[in-house]
mmCIF file of C-alpha atoms and ligand atoms in Angstrom:
data_model
loop_
_atom_site.group_PDB
_atom_site.id
_atom_site.type_symbol
_atom_site.label_atom_id
_atom_site.label_comp_id
_atom_site.label_asym_id
_atom_site.label_seq_id
_atom_site.Cartn_x
_atom_site.Cartn_y
_atom_site.Cartn_z
ATOM 1 C CA MET A 1 0.167 -0.010 0.024
ATOM 2 C CA ALA A 2 1.751 3.347 -0.939
ATOM 3 C CA THR A 3 1.526 6.063 1.457
ATOM 4 C CA ARG A 4 1.293 9.719 -0.227
ATOM 5 C CA HIS A 5 2.188 13.024 1.206
ATOM 6 C CA ARG A 6 2.976 16.661 -0.071
ATOM 7 C CA GLU A 7 3.000 16.613 -3.589
ATOM 8 C CA ASP A 8 1.930 13.420 -3.903
ATOM 9 C CA THR A 9 5.414 12.100 -3.829
ATOM 10 C CA VAL A 10 5.239 8.018 -3.008
ATOM 11 C CA LEU A 11 7.786 7.950 -0.007
ATOM 12 C CA GLU A 12 7.712 4.012 0.958
ATOM 13 C CA ALA A 13 5.814 1.182 -0.043
ATOM 14 C CA LYS A 14 4.177 -0.668 2.899
ATOM 15 C CA LYS A 15 3.037 -4.411 2.535
ATOM 16 C CA SER A 16 -0.850 -4.526 3.939
ATOM 17 C CA LYS A 17 -1.138 -6.662 7.129
ATOM 18 C CA VAL A 18 -4.707 -7.297 6.525
ATOM 19 C CA LYS A 19 -5.514 -10.699 5.466
ATOM 20 C CA PRO A 20 -8.753 -10.758 2.933
ATOM 21 C CA PRO A 21 -11.665 -12.606 5.067
ATOM 22 C CA PRO A 22 -11.883 -16.623 4.719
ATOM 23 C CA MET A 23 -14.119 -17.295 1.931
ATOM 24 C CA PHE A 24 -17.033 -20.183 1.584
ATOM 25 C CA LYS A 25 -18.713 -22.033 -0.897
ATOM 26 C CA VAL A 26 -22.176 -22.505 -0.907
ATOM 27 C CA LEU A 27 -22.922 -26.142 -2.171
ATOM 28 C CA LEU A 28 -26.234 -27.933 -3.272
ATOM 29 C CA LEU A 29 -26.642 -31.570 -3.047
ATOM 30 C CA ASN A 30 -28.933 -33.470 -5.386
ATOM 31 C CA ASP A 31 -31.530 -36.029 -4.108
ATOM 32 C CA ASP A 32 -33.863 -37.903 -5.728
ATOM 33 C CA TYR A 33 -37.302 -36.029 -4.813
ATOM 34 C CA THR A 34 -36.885 -31.751 -5.097
ATOM 35 C CA PRO A 35 -38.485 -30.673 -8.540
ATOM 36 C CA MET A 36 -35.999 -29.494 -11.061
ATOM 37 C CA ASP A 37 -38.157 -26.427 -11.138
ATOM 38 C CA PHE A 38 -37.995 -25.841 -7.557
ATOM 39 C CA VAL A 39 -33.983 -26.080 -7.837
ATOM 40 C CA VAL A 40 -34.277 -23.587 -10.246
ATOM 41 C CA ALA A 41 -36.612 -20.964 -8.255
ATOM 42 C CA VAL A 42 -34.309 -21.552 -5.141
ATOM 43 C CA LEU A 43 -31.299 -20.610 -7.403
ATOM 44 C CA GLN A 44 -32.710 -17.262 -8.680
ATOM 45 C CA LYS A 45 -34.139 -16.146 -5.098
ATOM 46 C CA PHE A 46 -31.013 -16.829 -3.011
ATOM 47 C CA PHE A 47 -28.527 -16.705 -5.383
ATOM 48 C CA ALA A 48 -29.646 -14.043 -7.799
ATOM 49 C CA LEU A 49 -28.924 -16.220 -10.538
ATOM 50 C CA SER A 50 -30.382 -15.362 -14.151
ATOM 51 C CA ARG A 51 -32.716 -18.590 -15.137
ATOM 52 C CA GLU A 52 -30.345 -19.765 -17.520
ATOM 53 C CA LYS A 53 -27.627 -19.982 -14.830
ATOM 54 C CA ALA A 54 -29.860 -21.542 -12.351
ATOM 55 C CA THR A 55 -30.718 -24.022 -14.859
ATOM 56 C CA GLN A 56 -27.071 -24.519 -15.532
ATOM 57 C CA VAL A 57 -25.878 -25.268 -11.797
ATOM 58 C CA MET A 58 -29.503 -27.508 -11.389
ATOM 59 C CA LEU A 59 -28.545 -29.673 -13.960
ATOM 60 C CA LYS A 60 -24.728 -29.827 -12.689
ATOM 61 C CA VAL A 61 -25.850 -30.919 -9.126
ATOM 62 C CA HIS A 62 -28.468 -33.375 -10.984
ATOM 63 C CA ARG A 63 -25.625 -34.787 -12.955
ATOM 64 C CA GLU A 64 -22.863 -34.835 -10.684
ATOM 65 C CA GLY A 65 -24.626 -34.830 -6.906
ATOM 66 C CA ILE A 66 -23.307 -31.546 -5.826
ATOM 67 C CA GLY A 67 -22.637 -28.006 -7.530
ATOM 68 C CA VAL A 68 -21.230 -24.671 -6.271
ATOM 69 C CA CYS A 69 -24.039 -21.755 -5.920
ATOM 70 C CA GLY A 70 -21.567 -19.018 -4.888
ATOM 71 C CA ILE A 71 -18.709 -18.179 -2.841
ATOM 72 C CA TYR A 72 -19.164 -15.506 0.229
ATOM 73 C CA ALA A 73 -17.690 -14.315 3.361
ATOM 74 C CA LYS A 74 -18.820 -16.716 6.213
ATOM 75 C CA ASP A 75 -22.039 -15.502 8.114
ATOM 76 C CA VAL A 76 -23.584 -14.473 4.467
ATOM 77 C CA ALA A 77 -22.667 -18.259 3.159
ATOM 78 C CA ALA A 78 -24.292 -19.662 6.794
ATOM 79 C CA THR A 79 -27.367 -17.319 6.079
ATOM 80 C CA LYS A 80 -27.998 -18.260 2.614
ATOM 81 C CA VAL A 81 -27.505 -21.968 3.738
ATOM 82 C CA GLU A 82 -30.064 -21.287 6.384
ATOM 83 C CA GLN A 83 -32.395 -19.443 4.020
ATOM 84 C CA VAL A 84 -31.899 -22.151 1.249
ATOM 85 C CA LYS A 85 -33.060 -25.155 4.062
ATOM 86 C CA SER A 86 -35.759 -23.396 5.572
ATOM 87 C CA TYR A 87 -37.496 -22.216 2.114
ATOM 88 C CA ALA A 88 -37.102 -26.374 1.249
ATOM 89 C CA LYS A 89 -38.536 -27.664 4.596
ATOM 90 C CA GLN A 90 -41.535 -25.033 3.977
ATOM 91 C CA HIS A 91 -42.154 -26.476 0.895
ATOM 92 C CA GLN A 92 -41.484 -30.360 1.803
ATOM 93 C CA HIS A 93 -38.843 -30.931 -0.383
ATOM 94 C CA PRO A 94 -35.928 -32.422 1.040
ATOM 95 C CA LEU A 95 -33.093 -30.420 -0.702
ATOM 96 C CA GLN A 96 -29.915 -29.762 1.131
ATOM 97 C CA CYS A 97 -27.360 -27.385 1.042
ATOM 98 C CA VAL A 98 -24.082 -27.254 2.992
ATOM 99 C CA MET A 99 -20.994 -24.753 2.944
ATOM 100 C CA GLU A 100 -17.388 -25.482 2.736
ATOM 101 C CA GLU A 101 -14.337 -22.939 3.177
ATOM 102 C CA ASN A 102 -13.018 -22.657 -0.244
HETATM 103 N N1 TYC B 1 -32.524 -34.621 -9.094
HETATM 104 C C1 TYC B 1 -33.734 -33.905 -9.066
HETATM 105 C C2 TYC B 1 -34.883 -34.198 -9.732
HETATM 106 O O1 TYC B 1 -34.331 -35.778 -10.697
HETATM 107 C C3 TYC B 1 -33.346 -32.867 -8.995
HETATM 108 C C4 TYC B 1 -32.456 -32.042 -8.019
HETATM 109 C C5 TYC B 1 -31.358 -31.097 -9.109
HETATM 110 C C6 TYC B 1 -32.735 -32.035 -7.017
HETATM 111 C C7 TYC B 1 -30.710 -30.622 -7.746
HETATM 112 C C8 TYC B 1 -31.906 -31.290 -6.048
HETATM 113 O O2 TYC B 1 -29.895 -29.954 -5.764
HETATM 114 C C9 TYC B 1 -30.650 -30.523 -6.587
HETATM 115 N N2 TYC B 1 -35.903 -34.347 -9.805
#
């Protein structure tokens, strides 16, 4: 990080000691019962994905068993996981969502 003084002269270059926060992947897990349309709607509602991108992520999870919805700071990721699980439960679908440090 450059420290600038009078006349905008660079006097020294200091290394920032502030580490970026650890980031967490939010992952959806496949199951045999949750409707594909519901998963697409969840990805649009909670992860702000377009219908096209949400469909791609849903199909990846359907085919491969797991897929990334997004990458967030810890508290944001934890909130998204709870929102998805709660919404799925309300609608009586077994959709599972987990987080994992990146
Ligand atoms: N496998 C589900 C089906 O065939 C669809 C599905 C996709 C479920 C992604 C969960 O995270 C999931 N209806």
